[in-house]
Short mmCIF file of C-alpha atoms and ligand atoms in Angstrom, two decimals:
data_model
loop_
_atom_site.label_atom_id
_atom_site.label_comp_id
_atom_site.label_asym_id
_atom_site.label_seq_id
_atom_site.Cartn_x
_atom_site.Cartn_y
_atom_site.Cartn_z
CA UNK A 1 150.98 40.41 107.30
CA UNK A 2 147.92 39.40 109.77
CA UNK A 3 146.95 42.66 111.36
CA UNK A 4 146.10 42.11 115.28
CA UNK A 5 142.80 43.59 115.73
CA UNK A 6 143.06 46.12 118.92
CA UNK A 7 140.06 48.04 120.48
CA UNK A 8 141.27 51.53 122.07
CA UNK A 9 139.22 52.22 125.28
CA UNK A 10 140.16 55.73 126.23
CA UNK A 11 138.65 58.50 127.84
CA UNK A 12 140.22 61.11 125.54
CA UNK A 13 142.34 63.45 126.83
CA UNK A 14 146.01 63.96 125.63
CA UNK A 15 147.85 60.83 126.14
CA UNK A 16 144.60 59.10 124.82
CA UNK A 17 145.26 61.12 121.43
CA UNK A 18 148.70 59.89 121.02
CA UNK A 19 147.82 56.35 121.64
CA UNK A 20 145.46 56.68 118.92
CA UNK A 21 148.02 58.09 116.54
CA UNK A 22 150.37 54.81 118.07
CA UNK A 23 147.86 52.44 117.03
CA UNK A 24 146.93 54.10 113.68
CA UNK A 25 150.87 54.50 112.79
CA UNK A 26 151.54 51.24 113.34
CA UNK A 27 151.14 48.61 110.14
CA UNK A 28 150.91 45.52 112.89
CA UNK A 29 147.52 46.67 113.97
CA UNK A 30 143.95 47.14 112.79
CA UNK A 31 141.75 50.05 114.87
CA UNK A 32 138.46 48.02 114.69
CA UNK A 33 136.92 50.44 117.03
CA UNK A 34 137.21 53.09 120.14
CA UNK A 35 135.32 52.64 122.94
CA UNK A 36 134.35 55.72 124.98
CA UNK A 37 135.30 55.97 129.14
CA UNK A 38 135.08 58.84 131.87
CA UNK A 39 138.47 60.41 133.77
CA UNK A 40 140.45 63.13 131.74
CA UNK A 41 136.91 64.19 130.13
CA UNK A 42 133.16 63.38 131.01
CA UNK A 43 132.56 60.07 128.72
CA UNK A 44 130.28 62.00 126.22
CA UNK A 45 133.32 64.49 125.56
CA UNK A 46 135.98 62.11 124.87
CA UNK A 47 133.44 60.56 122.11
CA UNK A 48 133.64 63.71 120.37
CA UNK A 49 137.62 64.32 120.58
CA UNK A 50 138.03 60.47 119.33
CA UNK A 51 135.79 60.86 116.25
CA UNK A 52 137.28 64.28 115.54
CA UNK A 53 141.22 62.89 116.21
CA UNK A 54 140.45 59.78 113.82
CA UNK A 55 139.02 62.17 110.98
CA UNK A 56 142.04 64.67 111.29
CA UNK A 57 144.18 61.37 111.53
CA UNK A 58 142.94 60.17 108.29
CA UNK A 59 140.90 57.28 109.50
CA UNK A 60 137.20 58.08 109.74
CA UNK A 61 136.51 54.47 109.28
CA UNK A 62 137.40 53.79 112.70
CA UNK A 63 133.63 53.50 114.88
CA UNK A 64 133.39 54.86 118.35
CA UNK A 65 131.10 53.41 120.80
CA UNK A 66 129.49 55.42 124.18
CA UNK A 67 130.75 53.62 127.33
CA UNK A 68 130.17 53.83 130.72
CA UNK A 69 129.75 57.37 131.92
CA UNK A 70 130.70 56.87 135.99
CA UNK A 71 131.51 54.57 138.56
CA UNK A 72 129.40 51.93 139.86
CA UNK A 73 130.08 53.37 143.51
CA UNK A 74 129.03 56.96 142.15
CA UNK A 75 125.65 58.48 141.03
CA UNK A 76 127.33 60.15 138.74
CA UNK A 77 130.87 62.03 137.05
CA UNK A 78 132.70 65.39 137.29
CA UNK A 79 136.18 66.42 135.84
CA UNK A 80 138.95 66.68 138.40
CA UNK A 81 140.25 70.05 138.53
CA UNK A 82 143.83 68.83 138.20
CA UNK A 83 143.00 66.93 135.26
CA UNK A 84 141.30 69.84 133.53
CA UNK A 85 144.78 71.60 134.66
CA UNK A 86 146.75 68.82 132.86
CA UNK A 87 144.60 68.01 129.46
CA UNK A 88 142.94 71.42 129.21
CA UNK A 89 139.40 71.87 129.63
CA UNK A 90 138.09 70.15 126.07
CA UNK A 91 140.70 66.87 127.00
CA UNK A 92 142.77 67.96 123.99
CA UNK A 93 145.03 70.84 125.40
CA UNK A 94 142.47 73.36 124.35
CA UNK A 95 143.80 73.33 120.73
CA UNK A 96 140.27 73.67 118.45
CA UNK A 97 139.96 71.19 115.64
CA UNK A 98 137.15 70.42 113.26
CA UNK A 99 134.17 68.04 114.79
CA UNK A 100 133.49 65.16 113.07
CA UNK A 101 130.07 64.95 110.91
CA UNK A 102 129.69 61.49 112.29
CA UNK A 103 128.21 60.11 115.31
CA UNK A 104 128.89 57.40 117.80
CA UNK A 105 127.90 53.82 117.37
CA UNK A 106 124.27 52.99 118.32
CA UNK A 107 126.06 50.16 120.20
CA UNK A 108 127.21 50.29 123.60
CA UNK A 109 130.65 50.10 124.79
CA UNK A 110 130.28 46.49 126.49
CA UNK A 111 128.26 44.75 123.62
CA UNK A 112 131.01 46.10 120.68
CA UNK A 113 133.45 44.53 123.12
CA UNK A 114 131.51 41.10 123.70
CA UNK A 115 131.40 40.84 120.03
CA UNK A 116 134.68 41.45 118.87
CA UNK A 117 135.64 39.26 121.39
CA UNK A 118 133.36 36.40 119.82
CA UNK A 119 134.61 37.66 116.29
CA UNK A 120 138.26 37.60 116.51
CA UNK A 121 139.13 35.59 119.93
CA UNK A 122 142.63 35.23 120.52
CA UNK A 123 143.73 37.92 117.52
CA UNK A 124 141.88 40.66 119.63
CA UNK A 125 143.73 43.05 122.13
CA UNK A 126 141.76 45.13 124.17
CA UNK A 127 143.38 48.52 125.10
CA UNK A 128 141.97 50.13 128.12
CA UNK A 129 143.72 53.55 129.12
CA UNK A 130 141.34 55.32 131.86
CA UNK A 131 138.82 53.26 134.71
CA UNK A 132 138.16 49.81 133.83
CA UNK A 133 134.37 50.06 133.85
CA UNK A 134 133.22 49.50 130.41
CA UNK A 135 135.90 45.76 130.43
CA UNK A 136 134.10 44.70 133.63
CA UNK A 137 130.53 44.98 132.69
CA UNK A 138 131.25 43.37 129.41
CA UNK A 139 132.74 40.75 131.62
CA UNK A 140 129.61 40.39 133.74
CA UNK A 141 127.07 40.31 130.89
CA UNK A 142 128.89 37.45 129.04
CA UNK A 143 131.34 36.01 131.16
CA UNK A 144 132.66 33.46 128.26
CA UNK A 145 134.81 36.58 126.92
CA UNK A 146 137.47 36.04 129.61
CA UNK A 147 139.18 33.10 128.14
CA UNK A 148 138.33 34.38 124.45
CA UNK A 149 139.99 37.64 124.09
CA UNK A 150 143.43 37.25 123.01
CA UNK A 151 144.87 40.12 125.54
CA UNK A 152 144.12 43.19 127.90
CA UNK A 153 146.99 45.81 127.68
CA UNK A 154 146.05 48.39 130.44
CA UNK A 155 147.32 51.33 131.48
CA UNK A 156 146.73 52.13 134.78
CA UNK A 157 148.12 51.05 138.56
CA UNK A 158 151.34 50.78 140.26
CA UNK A 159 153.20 48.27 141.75
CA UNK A 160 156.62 48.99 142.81
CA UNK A 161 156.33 53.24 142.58
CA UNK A 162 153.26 55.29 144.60
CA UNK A 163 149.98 55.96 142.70
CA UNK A 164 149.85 59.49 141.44
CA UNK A 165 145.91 60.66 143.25
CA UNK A 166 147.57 59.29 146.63
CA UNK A 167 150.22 57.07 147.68
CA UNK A 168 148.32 53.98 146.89
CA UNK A 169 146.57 54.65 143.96
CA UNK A 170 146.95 55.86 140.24
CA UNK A 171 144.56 58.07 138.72
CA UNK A 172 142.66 55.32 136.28
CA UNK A 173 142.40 52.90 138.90
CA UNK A 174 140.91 55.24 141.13
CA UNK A 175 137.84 56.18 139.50
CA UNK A 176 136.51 52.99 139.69
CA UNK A 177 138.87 50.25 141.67
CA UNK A 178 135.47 48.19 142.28
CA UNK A 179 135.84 47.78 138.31
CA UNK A 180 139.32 47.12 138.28
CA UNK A 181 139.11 44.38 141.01
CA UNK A 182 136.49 42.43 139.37
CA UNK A 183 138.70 42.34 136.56
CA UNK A 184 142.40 41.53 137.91
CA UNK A 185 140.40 38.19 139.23
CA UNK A 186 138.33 37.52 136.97
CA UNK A 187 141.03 35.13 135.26
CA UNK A 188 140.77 37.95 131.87
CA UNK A 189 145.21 37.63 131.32
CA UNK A 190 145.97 41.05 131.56
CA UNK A 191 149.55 42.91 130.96
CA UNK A 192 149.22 46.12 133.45
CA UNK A 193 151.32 49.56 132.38
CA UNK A 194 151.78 51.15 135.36
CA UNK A 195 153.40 53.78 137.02
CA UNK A 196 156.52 51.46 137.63
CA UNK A 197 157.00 52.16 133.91
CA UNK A 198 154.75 54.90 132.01
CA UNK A 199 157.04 57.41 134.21
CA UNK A 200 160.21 56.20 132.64
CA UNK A 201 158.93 57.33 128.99
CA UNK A 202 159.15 61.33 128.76
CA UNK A 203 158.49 63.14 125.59
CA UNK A 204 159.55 66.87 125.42
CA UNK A 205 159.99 70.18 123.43
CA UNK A 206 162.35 69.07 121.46
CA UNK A 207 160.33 65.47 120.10
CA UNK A 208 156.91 68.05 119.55
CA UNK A 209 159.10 70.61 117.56
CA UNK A 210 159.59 67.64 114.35
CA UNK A 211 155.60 67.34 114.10
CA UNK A 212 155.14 70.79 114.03
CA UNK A 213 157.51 71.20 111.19
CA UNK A 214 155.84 68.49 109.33
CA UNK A 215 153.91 71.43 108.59
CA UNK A 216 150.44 69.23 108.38
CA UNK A 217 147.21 69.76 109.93
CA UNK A 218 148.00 66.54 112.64
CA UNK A 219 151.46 67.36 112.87
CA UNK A 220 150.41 70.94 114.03
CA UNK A 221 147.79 69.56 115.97
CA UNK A 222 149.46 66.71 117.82
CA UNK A 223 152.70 69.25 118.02
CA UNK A 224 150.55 72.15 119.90
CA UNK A 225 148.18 69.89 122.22
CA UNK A 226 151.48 67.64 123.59
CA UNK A 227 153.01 71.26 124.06
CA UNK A 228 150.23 71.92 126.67
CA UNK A 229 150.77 68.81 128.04
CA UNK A 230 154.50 68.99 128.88
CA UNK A 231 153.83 72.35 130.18
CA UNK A 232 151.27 70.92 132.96
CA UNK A 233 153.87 68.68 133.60
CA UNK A 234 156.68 71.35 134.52
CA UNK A 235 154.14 72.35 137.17
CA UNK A 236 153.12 69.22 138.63
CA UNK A 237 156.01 67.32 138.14
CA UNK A 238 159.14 69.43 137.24
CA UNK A 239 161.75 66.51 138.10
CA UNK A 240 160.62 64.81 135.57
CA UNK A 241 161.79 67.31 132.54
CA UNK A 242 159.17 65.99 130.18
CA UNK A 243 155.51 64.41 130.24
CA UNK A 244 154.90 61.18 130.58
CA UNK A 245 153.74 59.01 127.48
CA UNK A 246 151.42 57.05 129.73
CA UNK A 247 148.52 55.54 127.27
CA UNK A 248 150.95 55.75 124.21
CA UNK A 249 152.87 52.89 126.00
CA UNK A 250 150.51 50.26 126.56
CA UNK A 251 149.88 50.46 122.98
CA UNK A 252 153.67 49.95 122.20
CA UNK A 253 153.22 47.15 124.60
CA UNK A 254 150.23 45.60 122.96
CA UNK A 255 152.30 45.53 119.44
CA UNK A 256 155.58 44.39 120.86
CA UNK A 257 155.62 42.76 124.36
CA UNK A 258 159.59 42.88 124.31
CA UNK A 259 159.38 46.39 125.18
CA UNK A 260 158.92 45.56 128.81
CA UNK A 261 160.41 43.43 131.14
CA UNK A 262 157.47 42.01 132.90
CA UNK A 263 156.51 40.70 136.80
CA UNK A 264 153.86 37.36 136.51
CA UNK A 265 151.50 37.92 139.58
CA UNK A 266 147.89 37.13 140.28
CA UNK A 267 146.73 41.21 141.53
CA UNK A 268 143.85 42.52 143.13
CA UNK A 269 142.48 46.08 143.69
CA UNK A 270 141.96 47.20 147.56
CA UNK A 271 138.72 48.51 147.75
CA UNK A 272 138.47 49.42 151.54
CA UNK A 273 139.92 52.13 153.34
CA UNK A 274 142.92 54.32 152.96
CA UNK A 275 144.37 51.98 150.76
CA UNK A 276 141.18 51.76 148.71
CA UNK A 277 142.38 51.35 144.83
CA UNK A 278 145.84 49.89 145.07
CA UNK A 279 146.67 47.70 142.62
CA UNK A 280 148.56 44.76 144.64
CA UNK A 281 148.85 40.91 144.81
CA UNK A 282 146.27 38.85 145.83
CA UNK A 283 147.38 36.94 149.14
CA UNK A 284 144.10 34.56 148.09
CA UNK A 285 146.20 33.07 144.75
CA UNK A 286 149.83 33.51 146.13
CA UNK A 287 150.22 30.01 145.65
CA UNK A 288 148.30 29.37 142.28
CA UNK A 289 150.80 28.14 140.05
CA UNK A 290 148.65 30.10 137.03
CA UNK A 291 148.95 33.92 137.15
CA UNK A 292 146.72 36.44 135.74
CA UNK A 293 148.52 39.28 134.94
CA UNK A 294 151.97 40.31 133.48
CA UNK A 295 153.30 43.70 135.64
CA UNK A 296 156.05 45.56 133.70
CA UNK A 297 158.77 46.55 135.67
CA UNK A 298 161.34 47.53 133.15
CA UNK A 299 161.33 49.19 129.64
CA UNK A 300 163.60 49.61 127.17
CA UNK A 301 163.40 53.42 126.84
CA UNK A 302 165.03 54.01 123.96
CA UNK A 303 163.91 51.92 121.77
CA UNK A 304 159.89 52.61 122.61
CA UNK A 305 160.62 56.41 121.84
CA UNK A 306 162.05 55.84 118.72
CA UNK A 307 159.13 53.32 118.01
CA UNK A 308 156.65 56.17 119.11
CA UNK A 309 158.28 59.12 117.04
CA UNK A 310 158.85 56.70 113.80
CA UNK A 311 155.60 55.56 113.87
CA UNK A 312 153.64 59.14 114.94
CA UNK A 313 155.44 61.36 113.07
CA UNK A 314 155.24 58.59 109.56
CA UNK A 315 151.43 58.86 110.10
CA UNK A 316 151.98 63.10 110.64
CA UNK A 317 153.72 63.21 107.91
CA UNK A 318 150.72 61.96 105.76
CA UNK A 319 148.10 62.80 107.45
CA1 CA B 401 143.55 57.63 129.21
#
């Protein structure tokens, strides 16, 4: 089988985690690298829970590159409160594991991604799961990249449901929509996992309780940091009765588009006023025939969770 190559960018909190476990469970793909973002975590932090999640995952192989640490509207990057609240204050739900003995990449973020791109063209998906920063610089140093790349799975936005910082925007999205506008029209095809969907998937108690009993170091690990996870969530968002499996999805996405029912639309990202960061269509291309990005809408529930706990708990369970 010809493995799609897939670059994780992630800023690595708990959702992050599991999308690495997604990607590493799953025989269709080959990790060829992690690249490192701001949002959950400070950028520098998430480095260090990616190359310590890929050891304890079996796959030290796996580089990780240092991204972009802030926005390019910012001098600089601190944690949210709430998101310290929601990941715990190391990104991970304060479970401890071992560091890794390796470092990052001498390479930056953009130029891994500019190469890969040039490598592997159209068998390349790029994964981002936090602010789109790292994806649009790459984009402005070598602009060739955007009809290259095979795909750009994100999660982040929302469409059809309110964003979850405000009414108009979603969390990634909002730490850098300046990013995330020069790439929804740049002409990059992008699929965006959104709010309209990533709220549909919920993971509970009951899903956590099989890693655990794998009785492995990642089962135990994945089992107790998720734990902290759903229990942020019956604070912030007790309808829901479950967390959401945000960054987990767009990598289900990525390896099997028929997942999601999807929305063909040419977006943009508002970047003035109230409104600033809401991920919306572009009144400019409403009538180009060609459109940029796939929004999903629908998703077959069911089916991703049992792709998610097949896959996770088959890597657990050797791991
Ligand atoms: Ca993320």
């Amino acid at each position: 089988m010809s493995q799609t190559k897939m670059i994780l960018d992630l800023d690595t909190g708990v959702d992050d985690a599991l999308a690495i476990a997604y990607a590493l469970g799953s025989p269709e793909i080959e990790l060829i690298g992690i690249t490192g973002t701001y949002g959950n975590v400070l950028m520098e932090q998430g480095v260090h829970n990616s190359l310590a999640i890929l050891d304890l995952l079996g796959h030290p192989e796996v580089p990780v590159f240092r991204g972009i640490d802030h926005s390019r509207t910012t001098s600089g990057f601190e944690v949210l409160e709430i998101s310290a609240f929601i990941h715990g204050k190391n990104g991970i739900g304060d479970v401890e594991i071992p560091p890794s003995p390796r470092t990052a990449d001498p390479r930056s973020a953009a130029d891994f991604i500019i190469e890969s791109v040039h490598t592997y063209g159209k068998d390349l998906v790029y994964v981002p799961t936090g602010p789109l920063a790292n994806l649009a610089a790459a984009i402005e140093r070598d602009p060739s990249i955007k009809t290259k790349i095979g795909n750009v799975v994100l999660m982040g936005g929302a469409l059809t449901v309110p964003g979850n910082v405000n009414p108009f925007t979603e969390a990634n999205i909002s730490q850098d929509p300046e990013a995330a506008h020069l790439v929804f029209t740049s002409g990059i095809p992008t699929v965006m996992v959104g709010l309209d969907v990533t709220l549909q998937t919920l993971l509970t108690y009951k899903e956590t309780a099989r890693w655990r009993d794998l009785q492995t170091a990642a089962g135990v690990f994945l089992a107790d940091m998720t734990d902290y996870y759903i229990k942020a969530y019956e604070t912030t968002a007790p309808h829901l009765g479950g967390c959401g499996l945000h960054d987990p999805l767009a990598v289900g996405v990525a390896v099997d588009p028929s997942l999601v029912g999807t929305h063909a639309i040419n977006l943009m990202c508002e970047t003035e006023g109230p409104s600033r960061g809401r991920t919306i269509g572009d009144p400019a291309r409403l009538n180009d025939p060609k459109k940029n990005t796939e929004v999903c809408l629908t998703v077959d529930v069911n089916r991703f969770l049992h792709e998610f706990m097949s896959r996770i708990t088959g890597l657990a369970t050797r791991a």
